[in-house]
């Protein structure tokens, strides 16, 4: 594959250069604490369109707009008291808030919706870049549409390197899962659109009201077209999600399959080199950091199928389960053939 992309270290000189690329409407893959994003000037129609073209992303899928200070919020969104409370508590951080948009944000960034999804990331290099560019940055994850999100600059180079020119390296993503998305268009009825690192319970505590789970959530009567759902966050290798996985099940299963436990299974002998775990002790924060990198490794490892144990419980387990469920729908869904 032809590679055009250059990976930049975050020197002042490189940041100035990449800020200029962004101001001129170009694309830059950027590090965030969640996953790497493919960024462009959120106030520019042609710049936003370039994101969709590079990712092969359908224009019906809205982008997240990234800002560097609370002052910039009113430039892109119409905040309400509930949004300001969440912002003060969780920003900078892995929480995205959906609010009515301003005219500065073109329809291209919001898939034609009158609302915008906005977040203030904590990654210091990205914050510096946003400030230098002087514009809010629209960014989805920096991967071809439907594939596993990147958590290193090398992941971005591998899957988008022939379609983009600039990648800013900010090290491995500290969190490793996409942000939590809360819909506050109706501030008294907050809705969780995507579970993530900031838990539904944390959000509910700050708002003082329960946070409903979106009906669009996977596995609960999804309104999203099956083709789109099936390919979201998924490796090419079929992923099978298990409510319960034991060393015995793995040992009895195929040697050509990979078996991924949440924690290191006791008594499992990995004689066939196909036993993996997300974190030795089952710490879910560490598991999140490792998940996408491991799925990519296994996808390239020649396994026939990837079996994964589903983490149980609320909080980060809800976010991990959501991503795994979407990764696995490719195999359970109808359009398995498309993914071959
Ligand atoms: P995901 O499928 O992980 O990309 O989840 C993102 C969710 O946030 C989807 O349900 C989107 O429709 C929703 N979302 C993102 N941006 C907006 C927006 N501008 N207005 C309304 N919903 C949005
Ligand atoms: Mg994505």
JSON list of C-alpha atoms in Angstrom, two decimals, residues 245-259 261 265 267-272 274-275 307:
[
{"chain": "A", "resi": 245, "resn": "UNK", "atom": "CA", "xyz": [-15.57, -18.19, 28.97]},
{"chain": "A", "resi": 246, "resn": "UNK", "atom": "CA", "xyz": [-13.48, -20.83, 30.79]},
{"chain": "A", "resi": 247, "resn": "UNK", "atom": "CA", "xyz": [-10.06, -22.37, 30.12]},
{"chain": "A", "resi": 248, "resn": "UNK", "atom": "CA", "xyz": [-11.95, -25.61, 29.48]},
{"chain": "A", "resi": 249, "resn": "UNK", "atom": "CA", "xyz": [-14.06, -24.07, 26.72]},
{"chain": "A", "resi": 250, "resn": "UNK", "atom": "CA", "xyz": [-10.96, -22.57, 25.11]},
{"chain": "A", "resi": 251, "resn": "UNK", "atom": "CA", "xyz": [-9.00, -25.83, 25.36]},
{"chain": "A", "resi": 252, "resn": "UNK", "atom": "CA", "xyz": [-11.85, -27.77, 23.77]},
{"chain": "A", "resi": 253, "resn": "UNK", "atom": "CA", "xyz": [-12.20, -25.14, 21.02]},
{"chain": "A", "resi": 254, "resn": "UNK", "atom": "CA", "xyz": [-10.31, -24.69, 17.79]},
{"chain": "A", "resi": 255, "resn": "UNK", "atom": "CA", "xyz": [-6.55, -24.07, 17.83]},
{"chain": "A", "resi": 256, "resn": "UNK", "atom": "CA", "xyz": [-7.07, -21.72, 14.91]},
{"chain": "A", "resi": 257, "resn": "UNK", "atom": "CA", "xyz": [-9.29, -19.46, 17.01]},
{"chain": "A", "resi": 258, "resn": "UNK", "atom": "CA", "xyz": [-8.09, -16.79, 19.48]},
{"chain": "A", "resi": 259, "resn": "UNK", "atom": "CA", "xyz": [-9.56, -16.86, 23.01]},
{"chain": "A", "resi": 261, "resn": "UNK", "atom": "CA", "xyz": [-10.38, -13.41, 28.62]},
{"chain": "A", "resi": 265, "resn": "UNK", "atom": "CA", "xyz": [-7.56, -17.28, 33.57]},
{"chain": "A", "resi": 267, "resn": "UNK", "atom": "CA", "xyz": [-4.98, -22.75, 35.39]},
{"chain": "A", "resi": 268, "resn": "UNK", "atom": "CA", "xyz": [-4.97, -22.02, 31.68]},
{"chain": "A", "resi": 269, "resn": "UNK", "atom": "CA", "xyz": [-1.90, -23.30, 29.87]},
{"chain": "A", "resi": 270, "resn": "UNK", "atom": "CA", "xyz": [-1.41, -21.46, 26.61]},
{"chain": "A", "resi": 271, "resn": "UNK", "atom": "CA", "xyz": [0.23, -24.39, 24.85]},
{"chain": "A", "resi": 272, "resn": "UNK", "atom": "CA", "xyz": [-1.23, -23.43, 21.48]},
{"chain": "A", "resi": 274, "resn": "UNK", "atom": "CA", "xyz": [-4.02, -18.67, 21.30]},
{"chain": "A", "resi": 275, "resn": "UNK", "atom": "CA", "xyz": [-4.99, -17.60, 24.85]},
{"chain": "A", "resi": 307, "resn": "UNK", "atom": "CA", "xyz": [-13.71, -15.29, 20.93]}
]
